[in-house]
Short mmCIF file of C-alpha atoms and ligand atoms in Angstrom, two decimals:
data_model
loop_
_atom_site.label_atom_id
_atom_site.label_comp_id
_atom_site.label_asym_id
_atom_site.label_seq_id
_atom_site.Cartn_x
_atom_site.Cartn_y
_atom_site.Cartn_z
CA UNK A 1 -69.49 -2.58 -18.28
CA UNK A 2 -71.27 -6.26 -17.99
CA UNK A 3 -72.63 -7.10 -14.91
CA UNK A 4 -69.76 -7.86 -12.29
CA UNK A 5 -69.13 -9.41 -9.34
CA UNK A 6 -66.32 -8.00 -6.94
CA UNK A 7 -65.28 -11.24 -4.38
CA UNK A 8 -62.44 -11.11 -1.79
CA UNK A 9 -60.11 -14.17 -2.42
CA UNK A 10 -58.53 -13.89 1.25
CA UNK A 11 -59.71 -13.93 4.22
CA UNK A 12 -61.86 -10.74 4.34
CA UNK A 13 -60.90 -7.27 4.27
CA UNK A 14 -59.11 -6.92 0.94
CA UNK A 15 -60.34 -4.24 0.29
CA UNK A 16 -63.73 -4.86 -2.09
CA UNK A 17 -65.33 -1.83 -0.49
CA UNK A 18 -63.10 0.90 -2.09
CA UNK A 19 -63.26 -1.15 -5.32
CA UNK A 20 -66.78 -1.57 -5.49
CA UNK A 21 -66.72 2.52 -4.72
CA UNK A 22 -64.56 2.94 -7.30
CA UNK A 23 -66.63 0.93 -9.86
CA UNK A 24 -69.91 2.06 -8.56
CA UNK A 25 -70.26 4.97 -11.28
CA UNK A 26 -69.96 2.07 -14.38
CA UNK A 27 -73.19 0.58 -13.22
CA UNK A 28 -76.72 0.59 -12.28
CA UNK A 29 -76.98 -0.67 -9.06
CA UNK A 30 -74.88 -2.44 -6.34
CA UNK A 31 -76.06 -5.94 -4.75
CA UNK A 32 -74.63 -7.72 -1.46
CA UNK A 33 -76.01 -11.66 -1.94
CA UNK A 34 -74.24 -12.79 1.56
CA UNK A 35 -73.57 -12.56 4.99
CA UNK A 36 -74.82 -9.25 7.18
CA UNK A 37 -72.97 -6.86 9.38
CA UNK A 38 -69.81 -8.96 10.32
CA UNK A 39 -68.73 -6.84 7.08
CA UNK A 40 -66.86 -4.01 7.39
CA UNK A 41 -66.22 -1.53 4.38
CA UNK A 42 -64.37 1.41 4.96
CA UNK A 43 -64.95 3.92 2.18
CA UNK A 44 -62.70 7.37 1.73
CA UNK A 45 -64.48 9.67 -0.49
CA UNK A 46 -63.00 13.42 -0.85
CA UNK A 47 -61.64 13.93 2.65
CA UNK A 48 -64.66 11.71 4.41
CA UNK A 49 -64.92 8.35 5.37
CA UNK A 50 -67.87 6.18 5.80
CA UNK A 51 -67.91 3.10 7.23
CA UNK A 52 -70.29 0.53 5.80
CA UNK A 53 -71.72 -2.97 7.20
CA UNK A 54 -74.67 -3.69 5.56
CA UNK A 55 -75.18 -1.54 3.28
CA UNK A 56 -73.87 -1.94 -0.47
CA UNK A 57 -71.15 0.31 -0.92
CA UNK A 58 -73.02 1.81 -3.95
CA UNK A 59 -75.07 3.74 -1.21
CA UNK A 60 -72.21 6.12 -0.97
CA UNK A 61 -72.49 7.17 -4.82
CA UNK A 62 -76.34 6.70 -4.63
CA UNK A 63 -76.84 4.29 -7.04
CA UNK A 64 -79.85 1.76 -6.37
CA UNK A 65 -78.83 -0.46 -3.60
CA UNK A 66 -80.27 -4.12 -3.05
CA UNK A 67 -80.10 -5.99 0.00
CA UNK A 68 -80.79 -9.21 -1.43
CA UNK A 69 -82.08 -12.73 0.05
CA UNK A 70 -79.03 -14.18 1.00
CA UNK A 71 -78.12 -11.65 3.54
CA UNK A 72 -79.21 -12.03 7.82
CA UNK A 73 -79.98 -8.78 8.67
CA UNK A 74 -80.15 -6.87 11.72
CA UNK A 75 -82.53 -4.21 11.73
CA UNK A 76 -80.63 -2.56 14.53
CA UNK A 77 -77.53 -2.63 12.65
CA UNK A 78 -79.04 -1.61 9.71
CA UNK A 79 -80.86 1.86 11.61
CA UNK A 80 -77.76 2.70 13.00
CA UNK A 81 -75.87 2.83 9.84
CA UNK A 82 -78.91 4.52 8.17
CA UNK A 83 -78.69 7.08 11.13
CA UNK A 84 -75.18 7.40 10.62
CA UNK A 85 -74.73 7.83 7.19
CA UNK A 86 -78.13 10.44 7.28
CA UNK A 87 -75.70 12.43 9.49
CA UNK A 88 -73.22 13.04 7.07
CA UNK A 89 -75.52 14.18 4.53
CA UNK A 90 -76.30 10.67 2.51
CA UNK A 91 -80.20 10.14 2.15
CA UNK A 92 -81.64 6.82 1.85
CA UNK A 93 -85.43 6.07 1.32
CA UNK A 94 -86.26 3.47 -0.64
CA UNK A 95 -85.64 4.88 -4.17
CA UNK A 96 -81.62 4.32 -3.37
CA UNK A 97 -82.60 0.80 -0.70
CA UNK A 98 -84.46 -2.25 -1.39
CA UNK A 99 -84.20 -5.33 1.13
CA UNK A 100 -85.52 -8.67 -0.62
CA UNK A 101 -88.54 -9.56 1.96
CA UNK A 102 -87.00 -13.24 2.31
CA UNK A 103 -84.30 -12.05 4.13
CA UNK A 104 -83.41 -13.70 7.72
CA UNK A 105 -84.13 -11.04 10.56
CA UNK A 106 -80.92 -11.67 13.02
CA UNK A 107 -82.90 -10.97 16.43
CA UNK A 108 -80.97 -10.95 20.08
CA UNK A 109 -81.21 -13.88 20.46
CA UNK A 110 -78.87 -14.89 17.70
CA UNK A 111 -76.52 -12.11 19.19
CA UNK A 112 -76.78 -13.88 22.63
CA UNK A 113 -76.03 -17.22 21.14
CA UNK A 114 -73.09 -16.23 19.27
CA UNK A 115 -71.53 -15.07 22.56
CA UNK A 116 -72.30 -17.83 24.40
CA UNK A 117 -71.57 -20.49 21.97
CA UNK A 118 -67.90 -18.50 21.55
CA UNK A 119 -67.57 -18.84 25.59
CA UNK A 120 -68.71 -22.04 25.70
CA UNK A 121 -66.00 -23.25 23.27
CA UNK A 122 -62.96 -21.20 25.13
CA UNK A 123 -59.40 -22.61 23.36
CA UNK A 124 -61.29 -23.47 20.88
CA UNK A 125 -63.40 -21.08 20.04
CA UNK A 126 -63.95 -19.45 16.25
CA UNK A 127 -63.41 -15.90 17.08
CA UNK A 128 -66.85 -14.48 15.33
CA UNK A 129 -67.43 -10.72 14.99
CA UNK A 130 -70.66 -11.45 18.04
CA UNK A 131 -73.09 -10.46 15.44
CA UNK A 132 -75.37 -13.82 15.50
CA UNK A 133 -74.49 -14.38 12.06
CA UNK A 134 -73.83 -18.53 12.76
CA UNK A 135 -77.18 -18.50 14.49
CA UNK A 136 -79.10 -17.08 12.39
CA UNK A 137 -78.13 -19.13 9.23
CA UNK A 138 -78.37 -22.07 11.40
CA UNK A 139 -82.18 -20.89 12.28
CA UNK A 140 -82.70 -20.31 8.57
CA UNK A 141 -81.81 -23.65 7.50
CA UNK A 142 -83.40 -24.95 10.46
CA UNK A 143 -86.41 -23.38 9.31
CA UNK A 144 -87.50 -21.41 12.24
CA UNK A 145 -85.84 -18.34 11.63
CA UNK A 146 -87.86 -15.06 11.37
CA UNK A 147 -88.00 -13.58 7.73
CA UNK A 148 -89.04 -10.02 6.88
CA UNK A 149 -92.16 -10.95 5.13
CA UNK A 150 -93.42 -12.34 8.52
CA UNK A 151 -94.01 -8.86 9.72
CA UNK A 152 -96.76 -7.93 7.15
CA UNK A 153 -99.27 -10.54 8.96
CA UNK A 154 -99.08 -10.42 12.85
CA UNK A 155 -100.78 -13.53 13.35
CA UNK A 156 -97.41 -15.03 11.45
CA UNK A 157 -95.00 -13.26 13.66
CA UNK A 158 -96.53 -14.70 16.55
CA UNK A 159 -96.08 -18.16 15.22
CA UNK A 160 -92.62 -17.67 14.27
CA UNK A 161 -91.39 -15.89 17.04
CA UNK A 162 -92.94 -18.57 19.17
CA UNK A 163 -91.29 -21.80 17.97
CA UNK A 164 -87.93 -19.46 16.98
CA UNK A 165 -88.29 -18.85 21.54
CA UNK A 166 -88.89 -22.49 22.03
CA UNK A 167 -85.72 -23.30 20.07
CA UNK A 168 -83.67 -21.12 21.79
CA UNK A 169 -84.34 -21.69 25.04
CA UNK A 170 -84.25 -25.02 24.66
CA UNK A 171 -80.37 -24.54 24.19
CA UNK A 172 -80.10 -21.36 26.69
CA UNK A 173 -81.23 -23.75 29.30
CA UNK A 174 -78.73 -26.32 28.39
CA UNK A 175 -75.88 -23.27 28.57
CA UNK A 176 -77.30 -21.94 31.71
CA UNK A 177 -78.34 -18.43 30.66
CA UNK A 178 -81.81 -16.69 31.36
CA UNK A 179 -84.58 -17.84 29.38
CA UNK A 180 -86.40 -15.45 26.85
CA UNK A 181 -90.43 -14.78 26.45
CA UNK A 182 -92.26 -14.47 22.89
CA UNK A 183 -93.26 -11.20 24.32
CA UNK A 184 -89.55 -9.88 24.45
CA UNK A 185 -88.85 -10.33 20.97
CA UNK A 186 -92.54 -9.31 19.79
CA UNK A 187 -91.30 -6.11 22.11
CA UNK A 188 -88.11 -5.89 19.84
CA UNK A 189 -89.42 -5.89 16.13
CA UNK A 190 -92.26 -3.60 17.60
CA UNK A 191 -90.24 -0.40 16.90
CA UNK A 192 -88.22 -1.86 14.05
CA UNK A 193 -91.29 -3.19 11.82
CA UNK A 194 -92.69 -0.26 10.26
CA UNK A 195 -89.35 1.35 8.85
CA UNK A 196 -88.14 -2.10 7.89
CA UNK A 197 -91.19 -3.41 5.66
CA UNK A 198 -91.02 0.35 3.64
CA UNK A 199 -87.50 -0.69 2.25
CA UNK A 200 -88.96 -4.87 1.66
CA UNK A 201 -89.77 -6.00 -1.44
CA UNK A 202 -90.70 -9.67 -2.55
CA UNK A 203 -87.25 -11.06 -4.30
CA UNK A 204 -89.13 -11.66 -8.37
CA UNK A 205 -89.88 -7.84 -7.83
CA UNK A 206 -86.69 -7.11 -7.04
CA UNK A 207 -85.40 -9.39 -10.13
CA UNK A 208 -87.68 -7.24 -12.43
CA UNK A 209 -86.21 -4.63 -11.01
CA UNK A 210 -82.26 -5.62 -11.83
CA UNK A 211 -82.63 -7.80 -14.52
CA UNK A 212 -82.10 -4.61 -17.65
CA UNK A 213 -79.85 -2.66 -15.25
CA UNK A 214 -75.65 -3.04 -15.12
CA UNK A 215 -75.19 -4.66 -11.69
CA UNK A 216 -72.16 -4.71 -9.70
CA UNK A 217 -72.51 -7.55 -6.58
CA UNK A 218 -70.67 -6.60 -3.81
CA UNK A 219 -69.14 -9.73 -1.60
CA UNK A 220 -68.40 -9.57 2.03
CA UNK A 221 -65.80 -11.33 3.83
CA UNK A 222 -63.41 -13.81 1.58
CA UNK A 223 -63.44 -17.08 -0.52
CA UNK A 224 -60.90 -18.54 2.52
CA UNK A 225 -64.16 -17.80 4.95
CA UNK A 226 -66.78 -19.38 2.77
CA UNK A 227 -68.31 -22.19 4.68
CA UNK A 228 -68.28 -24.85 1.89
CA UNK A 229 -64.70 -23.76 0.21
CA UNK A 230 -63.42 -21.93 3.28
CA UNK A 231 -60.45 -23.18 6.08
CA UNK A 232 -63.73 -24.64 8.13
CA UNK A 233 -64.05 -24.73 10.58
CA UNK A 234 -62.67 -21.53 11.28
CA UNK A 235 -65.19 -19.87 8.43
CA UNK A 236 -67.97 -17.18 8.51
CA UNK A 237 -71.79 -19.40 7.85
CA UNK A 238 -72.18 -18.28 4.57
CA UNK A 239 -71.25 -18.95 0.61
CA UNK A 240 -69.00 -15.83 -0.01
CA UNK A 241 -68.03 -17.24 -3.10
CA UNK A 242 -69.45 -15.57 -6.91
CA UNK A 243 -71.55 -18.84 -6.99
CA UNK A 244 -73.54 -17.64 -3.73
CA UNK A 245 -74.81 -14.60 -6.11
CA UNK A 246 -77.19 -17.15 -8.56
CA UNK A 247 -78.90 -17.60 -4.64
CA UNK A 248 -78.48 -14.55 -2.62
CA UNK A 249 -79.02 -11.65 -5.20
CA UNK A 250 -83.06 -12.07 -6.65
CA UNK A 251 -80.71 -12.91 -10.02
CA UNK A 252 -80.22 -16.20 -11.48
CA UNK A 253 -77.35 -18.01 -13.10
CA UNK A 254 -76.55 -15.73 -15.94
CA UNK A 255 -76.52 -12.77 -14.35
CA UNK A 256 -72.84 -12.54 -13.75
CA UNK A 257 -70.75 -11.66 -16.95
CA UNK A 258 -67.29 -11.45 -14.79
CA UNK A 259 -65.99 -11.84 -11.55
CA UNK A 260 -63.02 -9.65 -10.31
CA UNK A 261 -61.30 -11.25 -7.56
CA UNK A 262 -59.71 -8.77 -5.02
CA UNK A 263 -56.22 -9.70 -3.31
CA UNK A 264 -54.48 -7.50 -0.73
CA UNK A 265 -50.58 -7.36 -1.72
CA UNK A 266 -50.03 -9.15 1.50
CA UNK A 267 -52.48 -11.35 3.86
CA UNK A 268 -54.43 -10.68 7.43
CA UNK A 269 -57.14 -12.53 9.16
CA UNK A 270 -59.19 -11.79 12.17
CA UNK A 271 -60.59 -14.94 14.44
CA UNK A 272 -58.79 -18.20 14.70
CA UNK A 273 -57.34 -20.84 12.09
CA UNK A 274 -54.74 -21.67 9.80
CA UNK A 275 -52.87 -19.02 8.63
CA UNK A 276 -49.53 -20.31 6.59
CA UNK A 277 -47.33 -17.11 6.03
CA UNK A 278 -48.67 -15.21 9.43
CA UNK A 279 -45.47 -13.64 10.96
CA UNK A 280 -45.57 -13.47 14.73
CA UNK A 281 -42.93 -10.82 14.65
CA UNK A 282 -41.79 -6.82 13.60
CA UNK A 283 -42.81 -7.28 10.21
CA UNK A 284 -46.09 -8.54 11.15
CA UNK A 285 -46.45 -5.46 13.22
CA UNK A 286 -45.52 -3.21 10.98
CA UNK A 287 -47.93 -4.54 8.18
CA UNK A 288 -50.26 -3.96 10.90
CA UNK A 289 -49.70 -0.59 12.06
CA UNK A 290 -48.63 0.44 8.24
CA UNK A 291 -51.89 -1.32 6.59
CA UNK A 292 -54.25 -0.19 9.27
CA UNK A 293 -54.70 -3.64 10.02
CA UNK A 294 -57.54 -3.33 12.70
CA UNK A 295 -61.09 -4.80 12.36
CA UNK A 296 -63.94 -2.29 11.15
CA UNK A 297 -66.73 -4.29 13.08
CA UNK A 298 -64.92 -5.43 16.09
CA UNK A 299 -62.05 -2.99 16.73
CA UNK A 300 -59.72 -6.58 16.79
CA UNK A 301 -55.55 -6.90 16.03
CA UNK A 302 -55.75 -8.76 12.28
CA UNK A 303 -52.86 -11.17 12.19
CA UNK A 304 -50.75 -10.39 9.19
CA UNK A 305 -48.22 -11.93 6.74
CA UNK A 306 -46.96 -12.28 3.67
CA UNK A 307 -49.29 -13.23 0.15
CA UNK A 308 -49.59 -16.76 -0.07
CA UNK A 309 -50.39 -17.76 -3.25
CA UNK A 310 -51.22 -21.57 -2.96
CA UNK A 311 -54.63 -19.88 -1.60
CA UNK A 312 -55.26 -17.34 -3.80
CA UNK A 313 -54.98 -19.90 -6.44
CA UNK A 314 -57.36 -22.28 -4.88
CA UNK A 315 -60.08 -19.28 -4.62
CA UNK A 316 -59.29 -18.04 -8.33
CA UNK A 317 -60.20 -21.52 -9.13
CA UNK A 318 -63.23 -22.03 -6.86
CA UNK A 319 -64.70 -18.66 -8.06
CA UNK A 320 -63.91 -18.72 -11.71
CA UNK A 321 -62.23 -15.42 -11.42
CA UNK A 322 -61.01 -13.59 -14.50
CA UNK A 323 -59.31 -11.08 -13.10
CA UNK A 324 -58.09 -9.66 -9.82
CA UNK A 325 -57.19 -5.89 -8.30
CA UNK A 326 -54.48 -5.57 -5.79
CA UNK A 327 -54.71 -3.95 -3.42
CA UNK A 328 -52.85 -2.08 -0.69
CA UNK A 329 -49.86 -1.74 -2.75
CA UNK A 330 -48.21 0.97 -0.87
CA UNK A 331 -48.51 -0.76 2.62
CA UNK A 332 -45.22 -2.64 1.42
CA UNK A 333 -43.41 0.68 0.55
CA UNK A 334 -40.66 0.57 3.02
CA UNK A 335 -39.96 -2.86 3.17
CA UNK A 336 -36.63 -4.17 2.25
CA UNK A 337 -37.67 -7.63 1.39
CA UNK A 338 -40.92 -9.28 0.53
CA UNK A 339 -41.64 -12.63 0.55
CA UNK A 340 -44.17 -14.45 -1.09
CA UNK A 341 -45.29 -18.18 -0.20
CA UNK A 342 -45.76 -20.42 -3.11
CA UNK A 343 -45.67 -23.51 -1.71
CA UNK A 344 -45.95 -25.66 1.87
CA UNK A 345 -43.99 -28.26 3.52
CA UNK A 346 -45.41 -30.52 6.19
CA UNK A 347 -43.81 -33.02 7.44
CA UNK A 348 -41.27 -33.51 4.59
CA UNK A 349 -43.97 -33.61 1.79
CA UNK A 350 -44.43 -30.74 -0.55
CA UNK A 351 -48.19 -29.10 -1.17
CA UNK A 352 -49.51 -26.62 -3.14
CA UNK A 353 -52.41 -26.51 -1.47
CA UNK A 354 -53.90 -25.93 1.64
CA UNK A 355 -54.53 -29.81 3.33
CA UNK A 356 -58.08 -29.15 4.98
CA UNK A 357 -56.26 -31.59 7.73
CA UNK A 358 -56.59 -29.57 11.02
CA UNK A 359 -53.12 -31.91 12.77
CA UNK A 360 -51.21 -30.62 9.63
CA UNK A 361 -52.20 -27.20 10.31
CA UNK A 362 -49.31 -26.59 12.69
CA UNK A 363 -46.78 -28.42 10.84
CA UNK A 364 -46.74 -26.33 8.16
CA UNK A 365 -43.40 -24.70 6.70
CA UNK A 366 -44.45 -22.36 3.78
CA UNK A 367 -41.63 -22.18 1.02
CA UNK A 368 -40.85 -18.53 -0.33
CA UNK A 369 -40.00 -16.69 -3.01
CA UNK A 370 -38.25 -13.26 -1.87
CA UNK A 371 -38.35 -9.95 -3.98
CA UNK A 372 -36.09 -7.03 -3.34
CA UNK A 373 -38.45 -4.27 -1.99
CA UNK A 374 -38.60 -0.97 -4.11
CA UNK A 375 -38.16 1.00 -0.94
CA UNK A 376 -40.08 4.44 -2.21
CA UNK A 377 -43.30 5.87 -1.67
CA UNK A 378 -46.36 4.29 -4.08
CA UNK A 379 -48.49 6.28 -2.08
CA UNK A 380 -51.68 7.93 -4.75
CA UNK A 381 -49.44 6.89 -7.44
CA UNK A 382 -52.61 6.57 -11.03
CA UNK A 383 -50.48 5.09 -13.71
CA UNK A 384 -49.07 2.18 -13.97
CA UNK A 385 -45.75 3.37 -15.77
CA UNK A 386 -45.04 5.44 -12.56
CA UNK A 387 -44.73 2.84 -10.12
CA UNK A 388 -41.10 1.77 -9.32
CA UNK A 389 -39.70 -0.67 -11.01
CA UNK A 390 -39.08 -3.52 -8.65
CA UNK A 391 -43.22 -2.86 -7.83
CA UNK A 392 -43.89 -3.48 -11.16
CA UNK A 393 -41.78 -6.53 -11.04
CA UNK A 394 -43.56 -7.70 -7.60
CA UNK A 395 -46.96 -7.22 -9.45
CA UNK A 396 -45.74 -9.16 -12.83
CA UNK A 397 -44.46 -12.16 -10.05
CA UNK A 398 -47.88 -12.39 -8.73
CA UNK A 399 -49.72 -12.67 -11.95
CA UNK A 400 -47.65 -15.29 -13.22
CA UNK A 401 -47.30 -17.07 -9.84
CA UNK A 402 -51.34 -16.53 -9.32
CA UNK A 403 -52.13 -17.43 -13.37
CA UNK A 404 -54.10 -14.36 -13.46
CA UNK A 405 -54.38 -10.09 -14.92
CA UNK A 406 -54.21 -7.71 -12.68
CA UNK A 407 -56.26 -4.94 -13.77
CA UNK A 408 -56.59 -2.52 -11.07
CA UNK A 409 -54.08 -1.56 -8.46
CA UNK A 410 -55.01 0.80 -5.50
CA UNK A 411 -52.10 2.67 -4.16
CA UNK A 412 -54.22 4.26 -1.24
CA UNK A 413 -57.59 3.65 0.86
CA UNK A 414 -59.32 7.13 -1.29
CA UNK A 415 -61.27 6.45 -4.76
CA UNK A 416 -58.88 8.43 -6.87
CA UNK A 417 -56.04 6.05 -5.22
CA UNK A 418 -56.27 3.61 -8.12
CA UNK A 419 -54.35 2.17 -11.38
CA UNK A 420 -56.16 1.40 -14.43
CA UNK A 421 -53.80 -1.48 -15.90
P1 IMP B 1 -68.79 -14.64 11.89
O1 IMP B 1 -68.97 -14.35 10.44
O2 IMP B 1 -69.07 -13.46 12.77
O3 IMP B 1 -69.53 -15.87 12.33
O4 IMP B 1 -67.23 -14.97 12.14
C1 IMP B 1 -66.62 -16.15 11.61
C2 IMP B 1 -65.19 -15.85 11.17
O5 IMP B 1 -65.22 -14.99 10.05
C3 IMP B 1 -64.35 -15.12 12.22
O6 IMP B 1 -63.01 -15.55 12.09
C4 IMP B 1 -64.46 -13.67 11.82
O7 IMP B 1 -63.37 -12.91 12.27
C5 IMP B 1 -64.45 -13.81 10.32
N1 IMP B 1 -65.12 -12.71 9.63
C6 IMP B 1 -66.44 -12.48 9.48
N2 IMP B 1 -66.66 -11.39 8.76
C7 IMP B 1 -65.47 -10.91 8.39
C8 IMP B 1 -65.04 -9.80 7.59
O8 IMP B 1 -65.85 -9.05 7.03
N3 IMP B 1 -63.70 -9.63 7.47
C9 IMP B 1 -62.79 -10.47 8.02
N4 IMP B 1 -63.15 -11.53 8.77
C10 IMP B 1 -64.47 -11.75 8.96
#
């Protein structure tokens, strides 16, 4: 298989971590390129179930896992899952882990900030996952954030951690919460340093690494989240789009031969924002207690609805996506009618697109298309000729409504829960 890149084309948790599972085995090694651990994967693997935030979901099947530039990570996060995932008999060392060395350290203070920035706003607020994510892109662009590589010399740390202090109390003070000392945060990489800098590696190393091996990049979160192309503001602070991978991964432009796209057979989102087809009512609930549809990383209600495919054609666009796998099939099982939007109304005028106009947010009326449900169990179903036929029909809808193949179908949250198409 060419080297592939697996993107959500939602808003986050499609599904791309039992995909990129059930890829993992076609290829070399597994990449992430953005965010950090406001990802959640949830991985079911022969009667276990891992849970993954950081990590490339390629650690699971031990191929060679990179943690590449364009990820903030937080070592705590990071030792936990380690710790976890060490408990249930999965070893990593750094023959199965490399973290690019240019990565952005997310520190407490970026977890503090996140929290009070989120408080500060109330109404208004974005709904993050807490996990300094924001901040700590902000302090990377801002150029004062701390990187990995800024552990090897201590007289660097110092430096950094310094003016990274000076920034942030600068805006502590102005939100009235207790000030922080250099020697705190020299206190908190202290135990963290020496286990992180055996897993760092500078990011051409990495690249010489990758660059004759079949790599699968792994996004987190969804092209309706990315913070250029996304429904901003309500957006995570970082590309999640294929086009992030050329900056994130140690690879450059041609490294990606295909990107599959992966679309849930209906839609959720966690946080605030637009969200067209959201249904505020029993069907919304039962997508949500049918689908599971609770955060990994925060525990949070997602809001649910029905597919909406004036976005998923926006993100198959912005992502040159080939191809897409649907997923969650079977969560739609009982359901007597399904609707699909394929269109808006606001305020008498017809879109197919979503108007990045926040005061035509509310106004918005999607238009449907309804399919008769097939009303029997999907459920672990592995062939496409098995499925029912009014699935098969609902699946047919959305490629021509979407303009795209569907060439993988999961039918249930384990790896042998899948359709080939
Ligand atoms: P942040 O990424 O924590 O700053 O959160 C910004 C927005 O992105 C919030 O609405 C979060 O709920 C959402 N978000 C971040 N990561 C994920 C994810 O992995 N799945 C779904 N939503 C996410």
């Amino acid at each position: 298989m060419t080297n592939t890149a697996i993107i959500g084309l939602q808003w986050g948790d499609e599904g791309k971590g039992k995909i990129v599972d059930f890829l993992a085995h076609n290829f070399d090694a597994v990449v992430r390129f953005q965010g950090g651990n406001n990802a959640g994967h949830t991985i079911k693997v022969a009667g276990n179930t891992y849970k993954l935030s950081l990590l490339p979901s390629g650690i699971i099947s031990n191929k060679l896992c990179v943690i590449g530039s364009g990820v903030v990570l937080d070592p705590v996060a990071l030792f936990n899952e380690i710790y976890n995932l060490t408990k249930v008999g999965i070893e990593i060392s750094n023959k199965n882990l490399l973290i690019a060395s240019n990565c952005t350290l997310i520190l407490s203070v970026h977890r503090t900030l996140d929290q009070l920035l989120e408080e500060q706003k109330g109404q208004n607020k974005i709904g993050t996952t807490h996990r300094g994510i924001g901040p700590a892109y902000e302090d990377r662009a801002g150029r004062r954030a701390v990187l990995i590589s800024d552990l090897f010399c201590p007289q660097t740390t110092l430096e950094r951690v310094k003016n990274l202090v000076f920034y942030h109390n600068l805006l502590r003070a102005s939100l009235k919460a207790k000030l922080i000392t250099t020697e705190e945060i020299l206190q908190e990489l202290q135990p963290i340093k020496e286990k992180l800098l055996q897993f760092a590696k500078p990011s051409f190393e990495i690249a010489q690494i990758l660059v004759n091996k079949k790599v699968l990049f792994e996004g987190a979160q969804g092209a309706l989240l990315d913070v250029s192309y996304g429904t901003y503001p309500f957006v995570t602070s970082s590309n999640t789009m294929a086009g992030q991978i050329t900056l994130g991964s140690c690879l450059g432009l041609n490294s990606v031969n295909k990107t599959l796209g992966v679309i849930k057979a209906y839609t959720t989102r966690v946080g605030s924002g637009p969200f067209p087809s959201e249904l505020n009512n029993e069907i919304g609930e039962f997508l949500r207690q049918e689908g599971f549809e609770f955060g990994t990383v925060t525990g949070r209600n997602r809001r649910c609805g029905w597919f909406d495919v004036a976005l998923i054609k926006q993100a198959i666009q912005l992502s040159a996506v080939s191809e897409v796998a649907l997923t969650k099939l079977d969560v739609l099982d009982k359901l007597a009618t399904i609707k699909v939007a394929v269109g808006y109304k606001i305020a008498g005028e017809h879109y197919n697109y979503l108007p990045q106009n926040p005061n035509l947010w509310s106004k918005i009326e999607p238009i449907y298309q309804e399919f008769e449900g097939w009303q029997q169990s999907t459920k672990g179903i592995t062939t496409f000729s098995n499925l029912p036929p009014k699935a098969k029909h609902y699946i047919s809808s959305l490629e021509k409504l979407c303009n795209i193949k569907v060439s993988l179908i999961s039918t249930g949250p384990n790896r042998n829960e899948t359709i080939i198409c």
